[in-house]
PDB file of C-alpha atoms and ligand atoms in Angstrom:
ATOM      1  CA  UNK A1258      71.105  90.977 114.109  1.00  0.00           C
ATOM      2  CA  UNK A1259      74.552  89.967 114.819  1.00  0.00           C
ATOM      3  CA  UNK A1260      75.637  86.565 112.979  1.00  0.00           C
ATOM      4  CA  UNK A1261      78.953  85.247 114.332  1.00  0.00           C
ATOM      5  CA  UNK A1262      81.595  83.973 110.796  1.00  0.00           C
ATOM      6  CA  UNK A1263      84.363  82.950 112.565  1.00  0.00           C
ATOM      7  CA  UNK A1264      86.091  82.826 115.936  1.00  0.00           C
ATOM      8  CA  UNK A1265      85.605  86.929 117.384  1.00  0.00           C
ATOM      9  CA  UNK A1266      84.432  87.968 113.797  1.00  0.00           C
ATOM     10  CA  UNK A1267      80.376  89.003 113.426  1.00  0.00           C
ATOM     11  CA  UNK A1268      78.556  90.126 110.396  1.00  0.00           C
ATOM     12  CA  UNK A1269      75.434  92.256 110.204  1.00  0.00           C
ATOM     13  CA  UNK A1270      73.474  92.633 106.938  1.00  0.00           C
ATOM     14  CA  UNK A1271      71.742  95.413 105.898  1.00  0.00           C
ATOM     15  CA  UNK A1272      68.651  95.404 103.581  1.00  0.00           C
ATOM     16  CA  UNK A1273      70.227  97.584 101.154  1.00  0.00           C
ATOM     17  CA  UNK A1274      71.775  95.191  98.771  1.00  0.00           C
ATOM     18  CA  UNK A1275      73.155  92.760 101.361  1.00  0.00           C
ATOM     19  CA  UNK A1276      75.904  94.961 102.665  1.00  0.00           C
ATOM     20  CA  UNK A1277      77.902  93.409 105.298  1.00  0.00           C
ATOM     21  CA  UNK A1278      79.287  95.026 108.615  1.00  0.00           C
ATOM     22  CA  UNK A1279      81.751  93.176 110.130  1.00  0.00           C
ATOM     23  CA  UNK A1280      82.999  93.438 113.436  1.00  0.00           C
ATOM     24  CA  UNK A1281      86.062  91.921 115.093  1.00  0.00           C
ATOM     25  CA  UNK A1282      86.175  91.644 118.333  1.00  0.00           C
ATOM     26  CA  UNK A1283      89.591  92.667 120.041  1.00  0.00           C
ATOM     27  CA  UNK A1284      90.786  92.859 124.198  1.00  0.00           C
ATOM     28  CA  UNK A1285      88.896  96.278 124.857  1.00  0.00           C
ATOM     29  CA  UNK A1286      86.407  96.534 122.134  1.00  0.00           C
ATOM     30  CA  UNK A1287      85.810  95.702 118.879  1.00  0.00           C
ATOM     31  CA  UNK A1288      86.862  97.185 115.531  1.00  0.00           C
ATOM     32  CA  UNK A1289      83.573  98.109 113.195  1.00  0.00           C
ATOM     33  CA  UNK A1290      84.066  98.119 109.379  1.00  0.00           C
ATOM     34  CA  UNK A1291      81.735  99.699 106.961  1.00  0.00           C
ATOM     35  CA  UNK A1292      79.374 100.238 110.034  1.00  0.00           C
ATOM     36  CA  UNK A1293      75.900 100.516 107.695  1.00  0.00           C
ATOM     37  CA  UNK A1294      73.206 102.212 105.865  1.00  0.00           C
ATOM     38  CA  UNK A1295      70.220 103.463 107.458  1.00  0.00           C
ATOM     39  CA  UNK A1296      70.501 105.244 111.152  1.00  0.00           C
ATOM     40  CA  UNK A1297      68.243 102.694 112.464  1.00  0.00           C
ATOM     41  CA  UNK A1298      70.214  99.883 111.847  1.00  0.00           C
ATOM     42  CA  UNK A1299      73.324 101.385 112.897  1.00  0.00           C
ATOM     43  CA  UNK A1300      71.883 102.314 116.269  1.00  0.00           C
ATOM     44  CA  UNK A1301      70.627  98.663 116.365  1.00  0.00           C
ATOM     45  CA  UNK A1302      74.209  97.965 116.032  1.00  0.00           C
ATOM     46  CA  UNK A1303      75.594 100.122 118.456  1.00  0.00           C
ATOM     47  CA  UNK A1304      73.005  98.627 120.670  1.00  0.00           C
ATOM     48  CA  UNK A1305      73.904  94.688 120.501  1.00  0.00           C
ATOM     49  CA  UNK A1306      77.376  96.041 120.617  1.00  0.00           C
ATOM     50  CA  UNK A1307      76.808  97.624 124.453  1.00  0.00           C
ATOM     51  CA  UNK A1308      74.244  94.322 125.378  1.00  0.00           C
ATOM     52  CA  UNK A1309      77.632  92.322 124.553  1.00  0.00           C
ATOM     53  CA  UNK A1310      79.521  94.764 126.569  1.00  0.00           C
ATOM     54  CA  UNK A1311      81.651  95.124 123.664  1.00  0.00           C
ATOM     55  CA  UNK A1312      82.348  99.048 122.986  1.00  0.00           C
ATOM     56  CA  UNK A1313      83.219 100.575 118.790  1.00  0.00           C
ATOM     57  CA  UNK A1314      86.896 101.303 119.820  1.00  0.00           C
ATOM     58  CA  UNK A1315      88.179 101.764 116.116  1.00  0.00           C
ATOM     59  CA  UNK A1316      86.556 101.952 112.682  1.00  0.00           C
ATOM     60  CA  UNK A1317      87.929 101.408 108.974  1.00  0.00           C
ATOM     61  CA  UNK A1318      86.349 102.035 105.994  1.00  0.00           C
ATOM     62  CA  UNK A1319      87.033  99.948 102.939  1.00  0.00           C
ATOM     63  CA  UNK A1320      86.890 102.203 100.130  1.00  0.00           C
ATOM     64  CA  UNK A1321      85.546 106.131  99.673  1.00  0.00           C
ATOM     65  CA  UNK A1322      82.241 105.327  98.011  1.00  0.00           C
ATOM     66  CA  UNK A1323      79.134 106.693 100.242  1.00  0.00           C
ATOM     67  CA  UNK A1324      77.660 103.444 101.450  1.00  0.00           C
ATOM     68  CA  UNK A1325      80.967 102.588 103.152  1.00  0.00           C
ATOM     69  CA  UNK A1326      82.065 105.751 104.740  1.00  0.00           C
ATOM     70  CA  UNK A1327      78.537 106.005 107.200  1.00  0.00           C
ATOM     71  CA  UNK A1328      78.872 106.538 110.775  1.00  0.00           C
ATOM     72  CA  UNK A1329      76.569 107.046 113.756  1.00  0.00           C
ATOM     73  CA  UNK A1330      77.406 108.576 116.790  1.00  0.00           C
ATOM     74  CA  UNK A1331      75.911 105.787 118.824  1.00  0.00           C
ATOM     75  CA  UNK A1332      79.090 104.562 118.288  1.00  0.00           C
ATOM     76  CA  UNK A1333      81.396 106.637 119.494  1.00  0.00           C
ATOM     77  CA  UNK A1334      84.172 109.213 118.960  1.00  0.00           C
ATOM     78  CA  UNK A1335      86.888 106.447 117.631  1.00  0.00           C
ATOM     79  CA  UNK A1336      89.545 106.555 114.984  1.00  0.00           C
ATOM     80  CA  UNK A1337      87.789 105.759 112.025  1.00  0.00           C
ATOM     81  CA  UNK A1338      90.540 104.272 109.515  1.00  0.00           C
ATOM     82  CA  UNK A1339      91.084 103.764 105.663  1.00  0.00           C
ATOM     83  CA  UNK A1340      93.699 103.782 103.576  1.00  0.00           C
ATOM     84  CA  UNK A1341      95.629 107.540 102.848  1.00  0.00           C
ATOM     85  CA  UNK A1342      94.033 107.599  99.356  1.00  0.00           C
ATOM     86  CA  UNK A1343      90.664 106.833 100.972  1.00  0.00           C
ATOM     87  CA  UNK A1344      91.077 109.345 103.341  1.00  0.00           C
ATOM     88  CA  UNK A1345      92.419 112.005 100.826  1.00  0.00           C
ATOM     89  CA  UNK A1346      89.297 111.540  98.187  1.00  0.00           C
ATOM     90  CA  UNK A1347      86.977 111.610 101.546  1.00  0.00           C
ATOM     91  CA  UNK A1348      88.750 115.036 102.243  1.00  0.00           C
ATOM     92  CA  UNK A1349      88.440 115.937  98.654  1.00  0.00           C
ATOM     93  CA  UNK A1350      84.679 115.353  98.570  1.00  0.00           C
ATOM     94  CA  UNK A1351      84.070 117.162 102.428  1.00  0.00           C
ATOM     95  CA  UNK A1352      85.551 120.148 100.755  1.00  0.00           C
ATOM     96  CA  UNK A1353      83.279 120.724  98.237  1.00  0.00           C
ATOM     97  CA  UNK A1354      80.567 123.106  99.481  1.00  0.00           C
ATOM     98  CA  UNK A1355      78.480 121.123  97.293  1.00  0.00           C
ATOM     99  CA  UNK A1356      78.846 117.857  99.043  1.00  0.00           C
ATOM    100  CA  UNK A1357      76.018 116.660 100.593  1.00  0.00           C
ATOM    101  CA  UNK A1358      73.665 117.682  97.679  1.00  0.00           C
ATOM    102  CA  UNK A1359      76.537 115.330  95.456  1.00  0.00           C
ATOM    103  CA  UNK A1360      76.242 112.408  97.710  1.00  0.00           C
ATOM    104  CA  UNK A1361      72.449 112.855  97.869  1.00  0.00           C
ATOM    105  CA  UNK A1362      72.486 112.387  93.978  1.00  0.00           C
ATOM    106  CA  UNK A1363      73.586 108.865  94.359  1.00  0.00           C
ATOM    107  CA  UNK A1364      71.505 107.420  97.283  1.00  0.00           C
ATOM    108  CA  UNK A1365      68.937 105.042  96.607  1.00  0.00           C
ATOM    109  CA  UNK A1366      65.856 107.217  96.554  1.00  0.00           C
ATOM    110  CA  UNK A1367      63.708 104.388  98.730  1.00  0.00           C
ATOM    111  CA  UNK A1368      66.347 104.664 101.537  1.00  0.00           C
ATOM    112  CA  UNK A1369      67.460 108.228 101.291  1.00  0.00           C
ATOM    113  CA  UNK A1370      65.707 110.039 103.999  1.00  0.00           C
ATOM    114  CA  UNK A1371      67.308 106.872 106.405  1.00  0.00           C
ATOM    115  CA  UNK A1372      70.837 107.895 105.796  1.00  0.00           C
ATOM    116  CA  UNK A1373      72.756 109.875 108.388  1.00  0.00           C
ATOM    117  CA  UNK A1374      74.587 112.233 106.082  1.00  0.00           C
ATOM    118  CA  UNK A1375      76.005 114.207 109.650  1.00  0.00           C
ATOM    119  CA  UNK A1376      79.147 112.021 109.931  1.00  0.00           C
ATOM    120  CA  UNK A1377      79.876 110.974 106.686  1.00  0.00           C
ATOM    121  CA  UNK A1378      83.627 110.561 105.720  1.00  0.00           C
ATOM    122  CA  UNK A1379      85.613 111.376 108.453  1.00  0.00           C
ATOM    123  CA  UNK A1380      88.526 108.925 107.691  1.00  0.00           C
ATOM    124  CA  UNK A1381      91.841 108.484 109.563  1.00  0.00           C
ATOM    125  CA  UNK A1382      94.362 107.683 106.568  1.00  0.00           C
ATOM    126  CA  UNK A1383      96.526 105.170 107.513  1.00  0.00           C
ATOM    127  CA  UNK A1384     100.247 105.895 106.615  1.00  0.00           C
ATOM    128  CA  UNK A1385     100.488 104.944 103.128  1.00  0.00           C
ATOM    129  CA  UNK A1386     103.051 102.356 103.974  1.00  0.00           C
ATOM    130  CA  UNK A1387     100.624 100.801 106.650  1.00  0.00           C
ATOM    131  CA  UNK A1388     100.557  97.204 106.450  1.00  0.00           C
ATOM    132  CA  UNK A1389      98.175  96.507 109.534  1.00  0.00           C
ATOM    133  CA  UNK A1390      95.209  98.420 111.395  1.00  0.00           C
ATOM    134  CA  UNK A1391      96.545  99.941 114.596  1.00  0.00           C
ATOM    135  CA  UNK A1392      94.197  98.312 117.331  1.00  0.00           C
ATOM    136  CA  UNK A1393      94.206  95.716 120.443  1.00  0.00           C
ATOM    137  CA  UNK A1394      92.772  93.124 119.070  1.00  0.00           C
ATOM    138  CA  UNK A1395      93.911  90.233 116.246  1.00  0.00           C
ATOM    139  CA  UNK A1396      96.231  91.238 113.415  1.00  0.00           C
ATOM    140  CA  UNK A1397      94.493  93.055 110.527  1.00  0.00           C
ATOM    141  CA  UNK A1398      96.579  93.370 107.764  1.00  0.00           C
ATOM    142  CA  UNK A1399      95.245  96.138 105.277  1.00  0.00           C
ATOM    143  CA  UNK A1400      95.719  94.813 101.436  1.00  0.00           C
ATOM    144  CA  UNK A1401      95.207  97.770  99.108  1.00  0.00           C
ATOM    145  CA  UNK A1402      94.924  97.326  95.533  1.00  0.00           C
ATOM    146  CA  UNK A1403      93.236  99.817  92.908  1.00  0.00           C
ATOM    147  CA  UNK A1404      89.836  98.524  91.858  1.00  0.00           C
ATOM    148  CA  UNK A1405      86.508  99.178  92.185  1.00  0.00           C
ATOM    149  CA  UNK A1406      87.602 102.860  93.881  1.00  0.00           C
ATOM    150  CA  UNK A1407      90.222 104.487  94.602  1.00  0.00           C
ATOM    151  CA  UNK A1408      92.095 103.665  97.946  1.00  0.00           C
ATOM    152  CA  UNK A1409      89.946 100.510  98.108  1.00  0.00           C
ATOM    153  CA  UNK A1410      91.246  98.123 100.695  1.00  0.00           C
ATOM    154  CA  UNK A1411      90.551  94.407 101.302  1.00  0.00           C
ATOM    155  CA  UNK A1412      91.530  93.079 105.143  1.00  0.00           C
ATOM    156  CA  UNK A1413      93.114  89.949 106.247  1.00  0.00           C
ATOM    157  CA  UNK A1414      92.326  88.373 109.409  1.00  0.00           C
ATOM    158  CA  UNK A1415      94.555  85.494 109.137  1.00  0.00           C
ATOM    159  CA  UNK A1416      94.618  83.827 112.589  1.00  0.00           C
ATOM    160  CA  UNK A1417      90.557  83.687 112.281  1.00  0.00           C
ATOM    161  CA  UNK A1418      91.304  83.083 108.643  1.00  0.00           C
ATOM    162  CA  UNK A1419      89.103  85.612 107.462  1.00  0.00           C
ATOM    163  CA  UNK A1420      89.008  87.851 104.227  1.00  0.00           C
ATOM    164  CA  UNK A1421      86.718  90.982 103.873  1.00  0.00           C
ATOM    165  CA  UNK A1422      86.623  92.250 100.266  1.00  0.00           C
ATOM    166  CA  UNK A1423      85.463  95.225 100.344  1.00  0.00           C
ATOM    167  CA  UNK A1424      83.467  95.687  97.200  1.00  0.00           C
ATOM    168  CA  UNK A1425      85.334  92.713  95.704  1.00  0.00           C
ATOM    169  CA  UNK A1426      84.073  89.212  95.549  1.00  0.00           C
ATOM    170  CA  UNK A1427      80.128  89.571  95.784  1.00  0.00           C
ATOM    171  CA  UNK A1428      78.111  86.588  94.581  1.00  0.00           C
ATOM    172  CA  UNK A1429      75.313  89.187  93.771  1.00  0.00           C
ATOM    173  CA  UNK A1430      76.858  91.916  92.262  1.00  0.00           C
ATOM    174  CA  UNK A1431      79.553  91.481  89.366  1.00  0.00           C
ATOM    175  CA  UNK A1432      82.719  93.550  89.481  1.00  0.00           C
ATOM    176  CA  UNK A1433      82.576  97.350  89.337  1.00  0.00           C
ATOM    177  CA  UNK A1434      85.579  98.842  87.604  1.00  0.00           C
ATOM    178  CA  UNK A1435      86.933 102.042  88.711  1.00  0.00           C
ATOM    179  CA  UNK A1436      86.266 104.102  85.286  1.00  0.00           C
ATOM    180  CA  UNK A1437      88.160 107.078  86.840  1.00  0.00           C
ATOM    181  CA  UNK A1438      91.135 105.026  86.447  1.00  0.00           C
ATOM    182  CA  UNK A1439      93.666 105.132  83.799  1.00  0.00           C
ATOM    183  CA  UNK A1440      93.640 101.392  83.434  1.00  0.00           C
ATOM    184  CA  UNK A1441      90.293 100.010  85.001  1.00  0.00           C
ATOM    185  CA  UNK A1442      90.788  96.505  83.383  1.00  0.00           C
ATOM    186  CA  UNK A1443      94.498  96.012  84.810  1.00  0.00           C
ATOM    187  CA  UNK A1444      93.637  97.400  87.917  1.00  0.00           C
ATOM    188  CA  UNK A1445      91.315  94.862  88.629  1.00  0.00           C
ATOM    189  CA  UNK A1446      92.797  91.778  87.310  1.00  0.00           C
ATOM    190  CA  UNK A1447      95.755  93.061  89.687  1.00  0.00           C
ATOM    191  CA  UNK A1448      93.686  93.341  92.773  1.00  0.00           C
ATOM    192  CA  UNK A1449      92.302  89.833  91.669  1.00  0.00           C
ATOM    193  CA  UNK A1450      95.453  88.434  91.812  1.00  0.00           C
ATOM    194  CA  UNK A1451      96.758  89.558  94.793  1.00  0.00           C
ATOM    195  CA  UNK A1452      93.548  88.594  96.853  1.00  0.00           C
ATOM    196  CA  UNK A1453      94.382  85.038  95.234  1.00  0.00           C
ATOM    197  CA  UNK A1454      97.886  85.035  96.420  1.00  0.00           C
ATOM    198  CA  UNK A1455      96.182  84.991 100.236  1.00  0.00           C
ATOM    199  CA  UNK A1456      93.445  82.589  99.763  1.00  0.00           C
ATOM    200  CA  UNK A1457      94.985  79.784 101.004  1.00  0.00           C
ATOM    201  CA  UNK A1458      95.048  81.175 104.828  1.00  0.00           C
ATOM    202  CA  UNK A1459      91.378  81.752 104.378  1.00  0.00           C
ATOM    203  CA  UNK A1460      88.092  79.885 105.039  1.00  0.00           C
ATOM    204  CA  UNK A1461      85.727  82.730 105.123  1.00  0.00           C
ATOM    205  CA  UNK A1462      85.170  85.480 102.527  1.00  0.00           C
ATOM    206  CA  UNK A1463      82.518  88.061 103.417  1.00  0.00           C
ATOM    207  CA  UNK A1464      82.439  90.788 100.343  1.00  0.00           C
ATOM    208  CA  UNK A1465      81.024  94.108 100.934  1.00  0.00           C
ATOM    209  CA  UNK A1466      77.618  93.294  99.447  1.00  0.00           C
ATOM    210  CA  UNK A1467      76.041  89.601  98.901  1.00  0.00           C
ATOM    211  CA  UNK A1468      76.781  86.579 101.041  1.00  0.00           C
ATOM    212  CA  UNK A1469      79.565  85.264 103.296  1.00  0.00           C
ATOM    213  CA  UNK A1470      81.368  82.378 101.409  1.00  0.00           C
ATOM    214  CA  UNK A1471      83.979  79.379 102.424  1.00  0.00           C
ATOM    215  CA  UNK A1472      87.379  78.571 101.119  1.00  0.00           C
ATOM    216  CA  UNK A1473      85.597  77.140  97.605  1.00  0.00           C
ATOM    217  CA  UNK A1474      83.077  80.521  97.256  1.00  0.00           C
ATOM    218  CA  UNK A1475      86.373  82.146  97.763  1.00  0.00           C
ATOM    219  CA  UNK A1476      88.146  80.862  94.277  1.00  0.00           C
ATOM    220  CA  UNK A1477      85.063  80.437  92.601  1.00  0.00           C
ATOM    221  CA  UNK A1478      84.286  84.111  93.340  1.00  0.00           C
ATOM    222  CA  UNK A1479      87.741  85.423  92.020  1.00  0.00           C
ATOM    223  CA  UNK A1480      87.736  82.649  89.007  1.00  0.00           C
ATOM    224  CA  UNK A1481      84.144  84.342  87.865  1.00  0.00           C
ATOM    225  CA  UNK A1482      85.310  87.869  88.286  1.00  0.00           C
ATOM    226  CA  UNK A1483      88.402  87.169  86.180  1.00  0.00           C
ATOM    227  CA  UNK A1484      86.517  85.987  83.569  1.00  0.00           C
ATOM    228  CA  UNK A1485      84.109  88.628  83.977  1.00  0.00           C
ATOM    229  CA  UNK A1486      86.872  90.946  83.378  1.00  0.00           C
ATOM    230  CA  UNK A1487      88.880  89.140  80.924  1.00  0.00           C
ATOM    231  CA  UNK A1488      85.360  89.654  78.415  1.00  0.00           C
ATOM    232  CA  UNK A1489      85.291  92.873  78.892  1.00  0.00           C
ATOM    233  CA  UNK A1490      88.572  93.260  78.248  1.00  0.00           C
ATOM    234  CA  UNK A1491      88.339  91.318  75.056  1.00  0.00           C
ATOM    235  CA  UNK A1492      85.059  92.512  74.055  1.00  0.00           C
ATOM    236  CA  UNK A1493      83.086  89.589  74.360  1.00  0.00           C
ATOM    237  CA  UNK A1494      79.729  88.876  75.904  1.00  0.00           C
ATOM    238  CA  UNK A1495      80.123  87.489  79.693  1.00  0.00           C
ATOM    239  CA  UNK A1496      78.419  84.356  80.227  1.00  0.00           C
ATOM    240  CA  UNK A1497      77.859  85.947  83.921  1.00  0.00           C
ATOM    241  CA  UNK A1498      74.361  85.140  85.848  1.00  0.00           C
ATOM    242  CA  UNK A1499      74.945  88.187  87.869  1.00  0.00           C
ATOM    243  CA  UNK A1500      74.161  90.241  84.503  1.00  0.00           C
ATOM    244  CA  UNK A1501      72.043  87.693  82.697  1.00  0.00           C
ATOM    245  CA  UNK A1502      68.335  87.198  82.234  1.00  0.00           C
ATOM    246  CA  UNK A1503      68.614  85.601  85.905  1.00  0.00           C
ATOM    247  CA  UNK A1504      69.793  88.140  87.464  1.00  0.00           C
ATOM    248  CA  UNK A1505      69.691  88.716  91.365  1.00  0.00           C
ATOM    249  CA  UNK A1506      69.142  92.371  91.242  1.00  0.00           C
ATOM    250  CA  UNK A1507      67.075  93.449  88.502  1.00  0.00           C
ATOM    251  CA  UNK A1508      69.164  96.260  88.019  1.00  0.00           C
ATOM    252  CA  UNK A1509      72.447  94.927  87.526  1.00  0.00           C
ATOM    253  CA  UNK A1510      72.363  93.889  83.694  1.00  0.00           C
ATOM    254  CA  UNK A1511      71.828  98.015  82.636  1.00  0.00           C
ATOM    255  CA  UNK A1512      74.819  98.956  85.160  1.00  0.00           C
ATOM    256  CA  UNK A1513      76.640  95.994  83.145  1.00  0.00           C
ATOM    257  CA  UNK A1514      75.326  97.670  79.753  1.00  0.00           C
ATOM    258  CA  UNK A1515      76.356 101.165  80.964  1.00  0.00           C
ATOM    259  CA  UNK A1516      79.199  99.629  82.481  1.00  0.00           C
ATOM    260  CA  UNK A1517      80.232  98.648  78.820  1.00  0.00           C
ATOM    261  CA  UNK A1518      79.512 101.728  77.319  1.00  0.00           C
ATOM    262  CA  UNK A1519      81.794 103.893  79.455  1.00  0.00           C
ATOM    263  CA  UNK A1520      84.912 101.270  78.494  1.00  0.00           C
ATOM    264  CA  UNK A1521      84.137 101.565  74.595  1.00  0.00           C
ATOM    265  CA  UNK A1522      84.049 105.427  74.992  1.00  0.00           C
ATOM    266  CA  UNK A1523      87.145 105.399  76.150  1.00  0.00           C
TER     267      UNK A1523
HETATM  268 ZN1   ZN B 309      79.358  99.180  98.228  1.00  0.00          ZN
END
């Protein structure tokens, strides 16, 4: 089901841990990021999309990790954009003759058998110096930053005055560093910062996973993933519900723990 956000922006949540597809509706068509999980949902998707008359006619991808690079062909043969580093670690991984049985490693077991592996990472890369999606429809200006993966990318819609994170920003998951990074910790306070140097053009936040927040979610969100970071950085114990006794997804305080782990070994 198709919620509308904001003026010509709709969200559709998946079951698998909240993730949000958002699409923007431009003159010809609209422009689908992070399409979805399971096949059946996507061709829901594709199917409210024709009932609105409203044809996929682009795609990005926020970032190169599996649940963000799905595609079905319900919607279309459409340019399916991300930034040049997403694209290049998509490329990376579609070379591996080992790929799909790499990916499979990683997909939630209970949802597994739902996920179209067939069309998996094709990704346009944008020219690196690309400051804006290439589309008919409202302004989309692309703001990379390197956190959470590589080539990640957070979009600005700012006449509708809309942010999408990415995996950035989630009120149910705390932030995931990007341990392949030389400097996971800086990297992410960066990307923090520069998403903060935009909020004040935007009223609605919807994050990759979790729920779609206002103007106040939006600073909240970024002052309790700073501090989340900052403790890790400094060693300390987060006073985070997201990781605590509390927490929304059972899960999440051992990712935390291993999470913790992986920085010490470093
Ligand atoms: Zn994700």
């Amino acid at each position: 089901m198709l919620k509308q956000v904001a003026d010509g922006v709709l969200v559709h949540e998946s079951e698998f841990i909240q993730s949000n597809s958002v699409v923007v509706q431009g003159r010809a068509g609209v422009l689908l990021i992070d399409p979805g999980i399971t096949r059946n949902e996507m061709v829901d998707l594709a199917n409210d999309l024709r009932e609105l008359g409203q044809p996929v006619v682009a795609g990005f991808s926020t970032h190169p990790d599996w649940d963000h690079v799905l595609w079905h062909a319900s919607f279309g043969v459409v340019p399916r954009y991300g930034t040049a580093r997403n694209a290049g670690s998509m490329r990376e991984l579609l070379s591996s003759p080992d790929w799909q049985a790499r990916v499979a490693e990683v997909l939630p077991p209970e949802y597994a058998e739902e996920i179209p592996m067939d069309l998996l990472g094709f990704i346009t890369g944008l020219p690196a110096e690309a400051t804006q999606i290439p589309w008919d429809g409202p302004e989309v200006r692309v703001i990379e930053h390197q956190a959470h993966a590589t080539g990640h990318a957070a979009l600005l819609i700012k006449e509708r005055g809309v942010l999408i994170a990415g995996d950035m920003l989630s009120d149910i998951l705390m932030p995931f560093l990007d341990l392949e990074a030389a400097n996971p910790i800086e990297d992410y306070l960066d990307a923090l910062h520069k998403l903060e140097g935009v909020a004040d053009t935007v009223t609605v936040v919807i994050p990759g996973h979790g729920s779609v927040g206002g103007a106040q979610q939006l600073r909240a969100r970024i002052e309790q993933d700073r501090a989340y970071v900052q403790v890790l950085r400094d060693g300390g114990v987060p006073e985070d519900f997201r990781v605590g006794p509390a927490a929304p997804l059972e899960w999440l305080p051992d990712v935390h723990q291993w999470q913790l782990q992986q920085l010490a070994q470093r």
